[in-house]
Coordinates of C-alpha atoms and ligand atoms in Angstrom, one line a residue:
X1 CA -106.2 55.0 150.8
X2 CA -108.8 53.3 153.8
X3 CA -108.6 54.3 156.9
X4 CA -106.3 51.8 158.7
X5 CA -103.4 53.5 156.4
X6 CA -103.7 56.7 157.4
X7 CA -103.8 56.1 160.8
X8 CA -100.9 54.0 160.8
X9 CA -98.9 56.6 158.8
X10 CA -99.9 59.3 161.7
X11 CA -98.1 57.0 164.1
X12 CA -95.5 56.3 161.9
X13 CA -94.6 58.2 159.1
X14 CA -94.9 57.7 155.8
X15 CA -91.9 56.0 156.0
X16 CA -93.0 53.6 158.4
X17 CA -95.9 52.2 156.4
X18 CA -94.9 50.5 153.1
X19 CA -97.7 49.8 150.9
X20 CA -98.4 46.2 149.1
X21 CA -96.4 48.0 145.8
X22 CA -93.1 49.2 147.7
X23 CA -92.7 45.7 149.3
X24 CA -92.8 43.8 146.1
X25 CA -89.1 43.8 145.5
X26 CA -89.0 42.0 148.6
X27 CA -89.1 38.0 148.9
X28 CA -90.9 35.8 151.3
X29 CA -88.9 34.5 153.3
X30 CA -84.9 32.8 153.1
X31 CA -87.4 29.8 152.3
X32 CA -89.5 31.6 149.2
X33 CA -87.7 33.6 146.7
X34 CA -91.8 34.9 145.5
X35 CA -92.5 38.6 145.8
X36 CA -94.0 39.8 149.4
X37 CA -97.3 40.4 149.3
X38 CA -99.7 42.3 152.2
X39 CA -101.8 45.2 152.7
X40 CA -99.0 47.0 154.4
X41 CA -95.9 46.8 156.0
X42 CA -95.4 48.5 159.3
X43 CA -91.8 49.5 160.4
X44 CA -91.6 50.7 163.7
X45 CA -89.0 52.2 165.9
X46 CA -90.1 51.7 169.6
X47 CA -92.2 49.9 171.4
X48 CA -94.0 52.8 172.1
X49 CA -95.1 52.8 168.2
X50 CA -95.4 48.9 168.1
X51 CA -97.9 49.4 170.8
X52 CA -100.1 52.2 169.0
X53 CA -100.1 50.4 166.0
X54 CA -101.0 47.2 167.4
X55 CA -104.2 49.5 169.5
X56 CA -105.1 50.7 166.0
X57 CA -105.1 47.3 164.3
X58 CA -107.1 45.9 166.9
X59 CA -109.8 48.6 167.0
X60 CA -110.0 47.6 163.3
X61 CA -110.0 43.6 163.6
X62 CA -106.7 43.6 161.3
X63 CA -104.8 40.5 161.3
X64 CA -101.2 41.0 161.6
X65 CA -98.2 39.0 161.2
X66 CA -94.7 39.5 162.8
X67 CA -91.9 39.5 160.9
X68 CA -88.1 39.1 162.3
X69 CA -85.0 37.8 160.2
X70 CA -87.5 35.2 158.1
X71 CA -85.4 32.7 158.4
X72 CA -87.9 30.7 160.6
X73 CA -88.2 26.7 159.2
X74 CA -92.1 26.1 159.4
X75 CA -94.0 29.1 157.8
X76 CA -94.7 30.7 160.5
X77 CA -94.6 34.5 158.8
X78 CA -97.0 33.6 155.9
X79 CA -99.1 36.5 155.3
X80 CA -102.1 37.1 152.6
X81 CA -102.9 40.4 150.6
X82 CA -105.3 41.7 153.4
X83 CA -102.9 41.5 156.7
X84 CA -100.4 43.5 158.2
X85 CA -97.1 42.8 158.4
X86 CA -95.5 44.1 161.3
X87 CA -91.2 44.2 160.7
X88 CA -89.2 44.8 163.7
X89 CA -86.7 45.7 161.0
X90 CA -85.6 49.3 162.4
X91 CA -85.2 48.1 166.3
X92 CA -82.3 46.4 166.1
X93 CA -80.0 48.4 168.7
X94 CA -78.1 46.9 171.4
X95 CA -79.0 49.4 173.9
X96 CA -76.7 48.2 176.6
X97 CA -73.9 45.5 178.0
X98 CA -73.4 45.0 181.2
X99 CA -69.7 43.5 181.8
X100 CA -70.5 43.4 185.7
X101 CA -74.2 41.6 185.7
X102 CA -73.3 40.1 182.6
X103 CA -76.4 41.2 180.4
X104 CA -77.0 43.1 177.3
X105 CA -80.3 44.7 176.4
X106 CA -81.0 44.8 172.7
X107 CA -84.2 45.6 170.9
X108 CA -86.0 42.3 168.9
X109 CA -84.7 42.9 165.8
X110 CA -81.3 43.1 166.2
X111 CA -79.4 40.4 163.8
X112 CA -77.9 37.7 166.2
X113 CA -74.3 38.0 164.8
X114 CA -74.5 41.9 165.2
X115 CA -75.2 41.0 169.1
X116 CA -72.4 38.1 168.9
X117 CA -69.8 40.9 167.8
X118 CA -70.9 43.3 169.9
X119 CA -70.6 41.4 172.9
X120 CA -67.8 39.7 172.0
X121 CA -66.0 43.6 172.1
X122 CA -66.6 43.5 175.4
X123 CA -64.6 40.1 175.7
X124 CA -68.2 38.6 176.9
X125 CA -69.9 35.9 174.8
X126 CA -73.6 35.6 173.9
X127 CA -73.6 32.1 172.7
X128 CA -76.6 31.2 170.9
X129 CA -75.2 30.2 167.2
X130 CA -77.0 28.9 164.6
X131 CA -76.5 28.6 160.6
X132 CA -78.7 31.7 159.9
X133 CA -76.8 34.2 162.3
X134 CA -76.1 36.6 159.8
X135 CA -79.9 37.2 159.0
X136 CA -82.0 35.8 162.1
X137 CA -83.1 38.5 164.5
X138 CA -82.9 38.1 168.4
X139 CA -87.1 38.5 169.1
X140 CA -87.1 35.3 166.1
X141 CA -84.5 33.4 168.8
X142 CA -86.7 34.2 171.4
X143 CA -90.1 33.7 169.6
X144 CA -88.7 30.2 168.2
X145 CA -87.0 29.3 171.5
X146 CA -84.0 28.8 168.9
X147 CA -81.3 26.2 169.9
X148 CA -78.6 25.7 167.2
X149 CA -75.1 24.6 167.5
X150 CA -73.8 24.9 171.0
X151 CA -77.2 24.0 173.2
X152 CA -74.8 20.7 174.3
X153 CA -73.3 23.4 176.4
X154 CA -75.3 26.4 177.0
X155 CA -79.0 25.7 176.5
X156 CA -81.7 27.1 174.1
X157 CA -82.6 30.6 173.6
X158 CA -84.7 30.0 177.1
X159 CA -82.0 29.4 179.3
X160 CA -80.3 32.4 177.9
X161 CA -82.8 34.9 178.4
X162 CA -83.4 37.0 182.0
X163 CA -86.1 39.2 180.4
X164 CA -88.0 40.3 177.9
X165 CA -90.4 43.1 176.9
X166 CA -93.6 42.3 174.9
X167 CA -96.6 43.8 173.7
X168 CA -100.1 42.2 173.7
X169 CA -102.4 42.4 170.7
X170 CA -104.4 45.4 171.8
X171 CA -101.3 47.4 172.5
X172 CA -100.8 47.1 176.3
X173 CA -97.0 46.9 177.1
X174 CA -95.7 44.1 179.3
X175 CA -92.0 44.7 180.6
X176 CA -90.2 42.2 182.1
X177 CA -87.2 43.3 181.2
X178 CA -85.6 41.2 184.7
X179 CA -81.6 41.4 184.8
X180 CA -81.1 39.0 187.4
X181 CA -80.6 35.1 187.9
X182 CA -83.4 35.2 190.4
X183 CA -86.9 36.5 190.5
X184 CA -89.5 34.7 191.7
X185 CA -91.7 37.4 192.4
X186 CA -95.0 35.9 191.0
X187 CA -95.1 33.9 187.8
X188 CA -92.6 34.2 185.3
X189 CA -94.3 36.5 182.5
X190 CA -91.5 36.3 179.7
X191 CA -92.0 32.5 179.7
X192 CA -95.1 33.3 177.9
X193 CA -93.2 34.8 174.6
X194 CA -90.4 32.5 174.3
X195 CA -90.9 29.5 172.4
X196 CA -95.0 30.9 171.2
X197 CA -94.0 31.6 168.0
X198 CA -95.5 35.2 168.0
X199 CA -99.2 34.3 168.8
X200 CA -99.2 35.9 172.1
X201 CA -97.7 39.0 171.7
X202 CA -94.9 40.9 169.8
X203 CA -91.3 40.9 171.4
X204 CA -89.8 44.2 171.5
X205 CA -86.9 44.5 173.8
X206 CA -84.9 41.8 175.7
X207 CA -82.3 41.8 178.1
X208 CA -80.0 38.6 177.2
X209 CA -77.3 36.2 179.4
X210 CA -73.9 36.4 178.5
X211 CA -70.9 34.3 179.4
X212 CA -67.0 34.9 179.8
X213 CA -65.3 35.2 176.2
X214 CA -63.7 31.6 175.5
X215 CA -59.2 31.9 175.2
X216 CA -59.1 28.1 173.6
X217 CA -60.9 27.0 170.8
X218 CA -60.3 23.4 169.2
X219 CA -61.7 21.6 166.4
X220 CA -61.6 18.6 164.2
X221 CA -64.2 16.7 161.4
X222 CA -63.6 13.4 162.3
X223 CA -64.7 10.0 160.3
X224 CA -66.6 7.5 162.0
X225 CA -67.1 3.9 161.1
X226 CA -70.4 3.9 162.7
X227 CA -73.0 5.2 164.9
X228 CA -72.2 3.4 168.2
X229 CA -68.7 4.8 167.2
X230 CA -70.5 8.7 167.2
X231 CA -72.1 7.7 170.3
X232 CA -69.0 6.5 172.2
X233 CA -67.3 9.0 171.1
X234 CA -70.2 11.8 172.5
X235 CA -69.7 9.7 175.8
X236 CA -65.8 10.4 175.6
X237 CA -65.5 13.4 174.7
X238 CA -68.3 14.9 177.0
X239 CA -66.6 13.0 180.1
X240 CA -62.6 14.0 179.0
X241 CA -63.6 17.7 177.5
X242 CA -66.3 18.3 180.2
X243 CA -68.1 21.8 179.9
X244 CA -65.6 22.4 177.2
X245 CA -67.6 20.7 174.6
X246 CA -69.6 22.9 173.1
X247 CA -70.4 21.6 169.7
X248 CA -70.9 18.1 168.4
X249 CA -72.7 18.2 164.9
X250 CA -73.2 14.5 163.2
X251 CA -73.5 14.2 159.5
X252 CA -74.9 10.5 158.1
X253 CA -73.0 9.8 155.4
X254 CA -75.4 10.5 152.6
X255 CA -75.6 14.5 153.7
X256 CA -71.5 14.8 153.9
X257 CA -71.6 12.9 149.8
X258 CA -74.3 15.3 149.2
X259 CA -72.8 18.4 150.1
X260 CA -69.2 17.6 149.0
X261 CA -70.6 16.5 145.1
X262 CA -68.0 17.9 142.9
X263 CA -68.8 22.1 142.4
X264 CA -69.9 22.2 145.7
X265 CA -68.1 22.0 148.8
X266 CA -63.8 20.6 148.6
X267 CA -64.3 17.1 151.2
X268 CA -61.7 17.7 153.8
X269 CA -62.0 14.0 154.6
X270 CA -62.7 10.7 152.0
X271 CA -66.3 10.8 150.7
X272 CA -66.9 6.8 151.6
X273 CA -67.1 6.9 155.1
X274 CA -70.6 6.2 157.1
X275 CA -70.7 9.2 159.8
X276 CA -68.7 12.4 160.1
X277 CA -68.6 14.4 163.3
X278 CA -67.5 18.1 163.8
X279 CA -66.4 18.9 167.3
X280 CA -65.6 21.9 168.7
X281 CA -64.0 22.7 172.2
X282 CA -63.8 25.9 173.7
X283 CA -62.5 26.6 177.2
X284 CA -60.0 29.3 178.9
X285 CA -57.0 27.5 179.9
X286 CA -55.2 27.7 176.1
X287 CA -52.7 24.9 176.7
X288 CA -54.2 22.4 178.5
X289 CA -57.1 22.7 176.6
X290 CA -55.8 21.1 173.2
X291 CA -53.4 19.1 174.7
X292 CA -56.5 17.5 175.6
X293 CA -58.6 17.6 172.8
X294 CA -55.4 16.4 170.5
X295 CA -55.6 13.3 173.7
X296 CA -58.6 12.6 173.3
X297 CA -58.7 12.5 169.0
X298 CA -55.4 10.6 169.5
X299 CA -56.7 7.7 171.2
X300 CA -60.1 7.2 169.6
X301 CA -58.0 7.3 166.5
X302 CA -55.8 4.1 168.0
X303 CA -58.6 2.5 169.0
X304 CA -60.4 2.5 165.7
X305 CA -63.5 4.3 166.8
X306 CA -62.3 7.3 164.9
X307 CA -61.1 6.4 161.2
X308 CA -59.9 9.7 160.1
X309 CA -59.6 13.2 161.1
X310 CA -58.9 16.3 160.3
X311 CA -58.0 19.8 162.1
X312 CA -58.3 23.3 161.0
X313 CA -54.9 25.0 160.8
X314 CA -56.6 28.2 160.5
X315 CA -60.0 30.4 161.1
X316 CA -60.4 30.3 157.1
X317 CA -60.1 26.4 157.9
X318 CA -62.1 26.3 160.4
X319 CA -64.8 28.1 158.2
X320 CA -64.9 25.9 155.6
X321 CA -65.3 23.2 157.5
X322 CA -68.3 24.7 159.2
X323 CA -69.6 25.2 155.8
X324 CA -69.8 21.7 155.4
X325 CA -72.2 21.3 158.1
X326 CA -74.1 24.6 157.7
X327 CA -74.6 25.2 153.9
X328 CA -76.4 22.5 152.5
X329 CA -77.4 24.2 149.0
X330 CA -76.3 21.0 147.2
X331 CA -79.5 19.5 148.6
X332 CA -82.2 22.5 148.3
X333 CA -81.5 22.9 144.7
X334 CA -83.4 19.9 144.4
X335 CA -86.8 21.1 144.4
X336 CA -89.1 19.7 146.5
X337 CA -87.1 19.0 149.5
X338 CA -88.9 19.1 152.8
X339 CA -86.9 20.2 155.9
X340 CA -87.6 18.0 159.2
X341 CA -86.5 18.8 162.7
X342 CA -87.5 15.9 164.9
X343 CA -86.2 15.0 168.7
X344 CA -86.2 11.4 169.8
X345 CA -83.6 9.6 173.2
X346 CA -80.1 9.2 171.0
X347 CA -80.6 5.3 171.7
X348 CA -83.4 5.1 169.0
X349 CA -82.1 7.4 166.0
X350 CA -80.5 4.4 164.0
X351 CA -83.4 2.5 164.3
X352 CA -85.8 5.3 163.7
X353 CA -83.3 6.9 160.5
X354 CA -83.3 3.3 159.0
X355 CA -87.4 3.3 158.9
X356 CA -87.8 6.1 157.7
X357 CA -85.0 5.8 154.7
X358 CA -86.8 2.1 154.4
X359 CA -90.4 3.9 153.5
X360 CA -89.0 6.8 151.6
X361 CA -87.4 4.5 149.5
X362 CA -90.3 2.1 149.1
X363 CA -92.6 5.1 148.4
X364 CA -90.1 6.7 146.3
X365 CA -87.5 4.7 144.6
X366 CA -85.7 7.9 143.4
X367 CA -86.0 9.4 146.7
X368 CA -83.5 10.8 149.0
X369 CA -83.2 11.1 152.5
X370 CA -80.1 12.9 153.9
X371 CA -79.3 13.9 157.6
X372 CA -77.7 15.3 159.9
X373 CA -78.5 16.3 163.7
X374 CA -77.5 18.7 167.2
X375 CA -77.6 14.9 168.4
X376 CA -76.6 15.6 172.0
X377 CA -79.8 17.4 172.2
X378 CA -81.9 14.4 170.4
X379 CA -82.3 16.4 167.9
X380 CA -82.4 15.6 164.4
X381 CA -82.5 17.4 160.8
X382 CA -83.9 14.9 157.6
X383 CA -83.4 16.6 154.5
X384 CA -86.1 14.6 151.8
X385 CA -85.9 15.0 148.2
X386 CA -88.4 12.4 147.0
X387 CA -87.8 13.1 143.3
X388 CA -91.5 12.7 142.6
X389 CA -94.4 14.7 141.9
X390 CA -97.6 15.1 143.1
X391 CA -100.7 16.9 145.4
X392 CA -100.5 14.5 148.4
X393 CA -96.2 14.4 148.4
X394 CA -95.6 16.9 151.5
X395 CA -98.3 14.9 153.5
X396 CA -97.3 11.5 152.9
X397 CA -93.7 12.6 153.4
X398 CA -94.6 14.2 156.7
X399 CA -96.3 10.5 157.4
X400 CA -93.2 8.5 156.8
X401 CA -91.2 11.2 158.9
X402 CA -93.6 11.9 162.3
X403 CA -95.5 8.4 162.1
X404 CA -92.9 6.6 163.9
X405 CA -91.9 9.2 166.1
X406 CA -94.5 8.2 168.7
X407 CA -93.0 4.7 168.9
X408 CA -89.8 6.1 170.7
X409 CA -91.2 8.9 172.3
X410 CA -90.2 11.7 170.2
X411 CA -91.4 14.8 169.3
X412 CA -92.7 16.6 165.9
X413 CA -90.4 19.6 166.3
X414 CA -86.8 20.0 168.3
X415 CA -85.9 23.9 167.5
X416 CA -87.9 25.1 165.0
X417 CA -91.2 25.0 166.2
X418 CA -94.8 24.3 164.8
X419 CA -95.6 27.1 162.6
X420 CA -98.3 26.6 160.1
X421 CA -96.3 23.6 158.5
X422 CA -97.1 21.2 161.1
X423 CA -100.3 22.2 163.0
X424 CA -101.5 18.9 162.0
X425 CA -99.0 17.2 163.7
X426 CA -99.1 19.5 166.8
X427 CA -100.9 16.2 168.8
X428 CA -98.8 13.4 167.7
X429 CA -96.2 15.4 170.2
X430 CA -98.4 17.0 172.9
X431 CA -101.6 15.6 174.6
X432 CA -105.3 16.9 174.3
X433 CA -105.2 18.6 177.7
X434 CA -101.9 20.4 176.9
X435 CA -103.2 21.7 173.4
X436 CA -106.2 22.8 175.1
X437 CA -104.6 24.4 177.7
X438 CA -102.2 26.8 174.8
X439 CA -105.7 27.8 173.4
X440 CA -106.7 28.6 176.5
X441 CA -103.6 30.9 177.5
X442 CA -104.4 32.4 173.2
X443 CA -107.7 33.5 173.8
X444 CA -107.2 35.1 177.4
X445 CA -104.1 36.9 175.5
X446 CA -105.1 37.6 172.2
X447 CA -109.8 37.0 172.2
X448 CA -110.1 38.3 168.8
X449 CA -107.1 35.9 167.5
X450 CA -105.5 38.7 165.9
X451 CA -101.9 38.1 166.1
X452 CA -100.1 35.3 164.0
X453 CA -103.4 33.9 163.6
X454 CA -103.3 30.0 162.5
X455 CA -99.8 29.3 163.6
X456 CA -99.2 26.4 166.3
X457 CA -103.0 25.8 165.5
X458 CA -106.5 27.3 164.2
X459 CA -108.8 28.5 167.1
Ligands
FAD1 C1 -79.5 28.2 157.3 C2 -80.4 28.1 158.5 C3 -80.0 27.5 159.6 C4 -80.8 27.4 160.7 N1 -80.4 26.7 161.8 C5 -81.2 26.7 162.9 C6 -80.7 26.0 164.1 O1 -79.6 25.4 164.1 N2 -81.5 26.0 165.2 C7 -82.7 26.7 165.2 O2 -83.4 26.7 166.2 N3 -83.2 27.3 164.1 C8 -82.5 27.3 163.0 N4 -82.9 27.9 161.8 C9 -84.3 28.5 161.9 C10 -84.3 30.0 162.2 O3 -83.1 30.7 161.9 C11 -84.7 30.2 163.6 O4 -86.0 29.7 163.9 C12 -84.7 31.7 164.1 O5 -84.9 31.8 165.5 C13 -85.8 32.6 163.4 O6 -85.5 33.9 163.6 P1 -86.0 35.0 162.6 O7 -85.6 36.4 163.1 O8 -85.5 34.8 161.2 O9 -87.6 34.8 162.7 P2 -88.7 34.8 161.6 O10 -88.4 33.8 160.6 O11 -88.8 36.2 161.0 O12 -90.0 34.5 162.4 C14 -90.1 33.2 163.0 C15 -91.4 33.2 163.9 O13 -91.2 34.1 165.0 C16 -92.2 35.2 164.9 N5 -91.4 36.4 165.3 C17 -90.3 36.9 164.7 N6 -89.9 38.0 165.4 C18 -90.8 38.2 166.4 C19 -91.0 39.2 167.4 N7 -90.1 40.2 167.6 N8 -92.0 39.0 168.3 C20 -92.9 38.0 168.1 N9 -92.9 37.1 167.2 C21 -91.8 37.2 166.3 C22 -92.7 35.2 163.5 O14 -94.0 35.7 163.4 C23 -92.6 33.7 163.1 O15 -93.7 33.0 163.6 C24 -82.1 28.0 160.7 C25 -82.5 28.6 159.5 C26 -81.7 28.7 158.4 C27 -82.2 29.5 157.2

């Protein structure tokens, strides 16, 4: 066994060091079904031991690679047979809510819906949301500056953090584990780890925002005719349901047909209409509340900007809607599809969707493209199944996707960051000096380039 294991184990455990045979059973990623591979798997339980074995890894110019919930989009926790992985799989507490400040403290890699629950028991509300709740771990959120499903209301996982606790490649701990609205004493140190995809340091602890618990909730899949129709109806509902709206999900009509073939999903609504919207209110005055979400549906229905609609009688409903939106198996079976996340002003996404649909389709004429998008936030998700084979098909695919991005102003990523996926793309989004500037803040971080090394870019 070389030296590197055994003093991790000393630190650890034997328990906390799994060697490349006893992670075998384990996949990738939620992406990559293959077997994990890696020198060793580290498993610590405080950041007290994530900071000796990061000093020890250091000493010995080991690469290592953090891993959360590995649900991340853009392969971002790729590791090869001679790094470390380091799993924050065994700090997952919540340590501590605060119904007064309206915090909780939880270690990185608590699972998001744990915290949800949690919190919610306390009749408080942590309301990050996202399809992969169930697996994704907080330190991911804050690592991936995750947005998800209600940021038309509350934010991304930036604006719902107050602190966070880190530590830097050669094992010094930074806690800034702030637990009030203000501080501005001196820069703002957790800015550094949210959003940097792990290549500045490993989130540990972090001390979260929480809201007041909803009362009312309201929702409905509607049926649009159009997309001026989706945007007027964004423009109603977010001037009649105010801060109340808190989720407006678009499906294009190609993603709702998709994922509602027969054996998959039952279609609540028709299967022929162009856009489908789910909405979702939530607010605390319980009456008043729907009567004016059930208003507001009413009229757009009259007018004809809404052609059909349905509401959830029920949570089960209400799930299975959801799953409409947030389980798009039907379209990931078909192997390869690439997964896009790309922001661009609302005014531009017909126009951009219909140039991109025109080039996959003259590149591929089996080809599929099917979306579906967080729109409020400009942010849209292209699913692309070009039905083709072939060495260059991820790149030119990535061509006909980011290529006319630049055109409206857009940007390569929305949510789920850069990753190794789309280093090459990094400058379509961001200028020269700005790159040059997140190298900069690397190397002053992290000289010997040890952590995450080659995601967001290559040094
Ligand atoms: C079904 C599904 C739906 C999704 N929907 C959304 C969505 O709506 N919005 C959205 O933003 N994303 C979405 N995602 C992407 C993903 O869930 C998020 O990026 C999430 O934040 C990743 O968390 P994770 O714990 O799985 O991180 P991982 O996948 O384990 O890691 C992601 C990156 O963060 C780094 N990292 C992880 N933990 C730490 C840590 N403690 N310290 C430092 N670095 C760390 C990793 O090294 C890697 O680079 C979805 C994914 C799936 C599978």
């Amino acid at each position: 066994m070389d030296d590197l294991i055994n003093k991790l184990r000393e630190v650890l455990g034997d328990d906390g060091v799994l060697s490349s045979g006893e992670i075998s059973s384990r996949a990738c990623s939620y992406w990559d079904s293959s077997p994990l591979r890696a020198r060793v798997l580290l498993r610590p339980r405080s950041t007290a031991e994530v900071s000796a074995v990061l000093a020890i890894c250091h000493g010995q110019g080991a690469h290592v690679i953090t891993h959360g919930g590995l649900t991340g989009c853009v392969n971002g926790v790729e590791v090869s047979s001679d790094q470390v992985i380091l799993s924050l799989e065994r700090m997952n507490a919540v340590e501590d809510i605060d119904p007064i400040g309206r915090t909780a403290t939880v270690q990185a890699g608590a699972i998001l819906q744990t915290v949800q629950e949690e919190v919610a028991g306390h009749g408080l509300a942590f309301p990050l949301d996202l399809g992969a709740r169930g697996s994704c771990t907080i330190g991911g959120n804050v690592s991936t500056n995750a947005g998800g499903i209600n940021v038309i209301r509350h934010g991304m996982m930036r604006d719902l953090v107050l602190g966070v606790e880190a530590v830097l490649a050669d094992g010094t701990v930074i806690s800034a584990m702030n637990q009030m609205l203000k501080n501005n004493a001196g820069y703002d140190l957790k800015q550094l780890f949210i959003g940097s995809e792990g290549t500045l340091g490993v989130v540990t602890r972090v001390v979260l925002r929480l809201r007041r618990a909803s009362t009312s909730l309201d929702t409905a899949l509607v049926a649009l005719p159009d997309f001026a129709a989706v945007c007027h109806l964004l423009s109603q509902a977010q001037s009649e349901l105010g801060d109340n709206l808190c989720a407006y999900e678009v499906m294009w009509g190609d993603y709702y047909r998709a994922v509602t073939a027969p054996g998959w999903h039952r279609p609540p609504l028709d299967r022929i209409h162009p856009f489908y919207v789910i909405l979702e209110s939530r607010g605390v005055d319980v009456e008043r509340d729907s009567e004016r979400f059930l208003a507001l549906l009413q009229r757009e229905l009259e007018s004809g900007s809404v052609v059909d609609a349905v509401l959830p009688k029920s949570e089960a409903e209400r799930t299975s809607l959801w799953n409409v939106r947030e389980d798009f198996e039907a379209i990931t079976i078909h192997q390869p599809t690439f997964l896009y996340d790309v922001s661009l002003p609302i005014r531009h996404m017909q126009e951009y969707i219909e140039r991109v649909q025109t080039a996959v389709s003259q590149s591929w004429p089996e080809g599929c493209c099917q979306v579906l998008g967080h729109i409020a936030d400009g942010n849209l998700h292209l699913f692309i199944t070009p039905n083709a084979a072939g060495s260059q098909l991820h790149v030119d695919v990535d061509s006909c996707v980011y290529s006319p991005l630049s055109d409206y102003g857009g940007s390569v990523s929305a949510e789920h960051g850069i990753g190794r996926e789309k280093k090459g793309w990094l400058e379509h989004s961001r200028s020269a000096a700005e790159v040059q500037l997140m190298k900069t803040l690397k190397r002053a971080l992290d000289p010997a380039n040890m952590l995450n090394p080659g995601v967001v870019f290559d040094l």
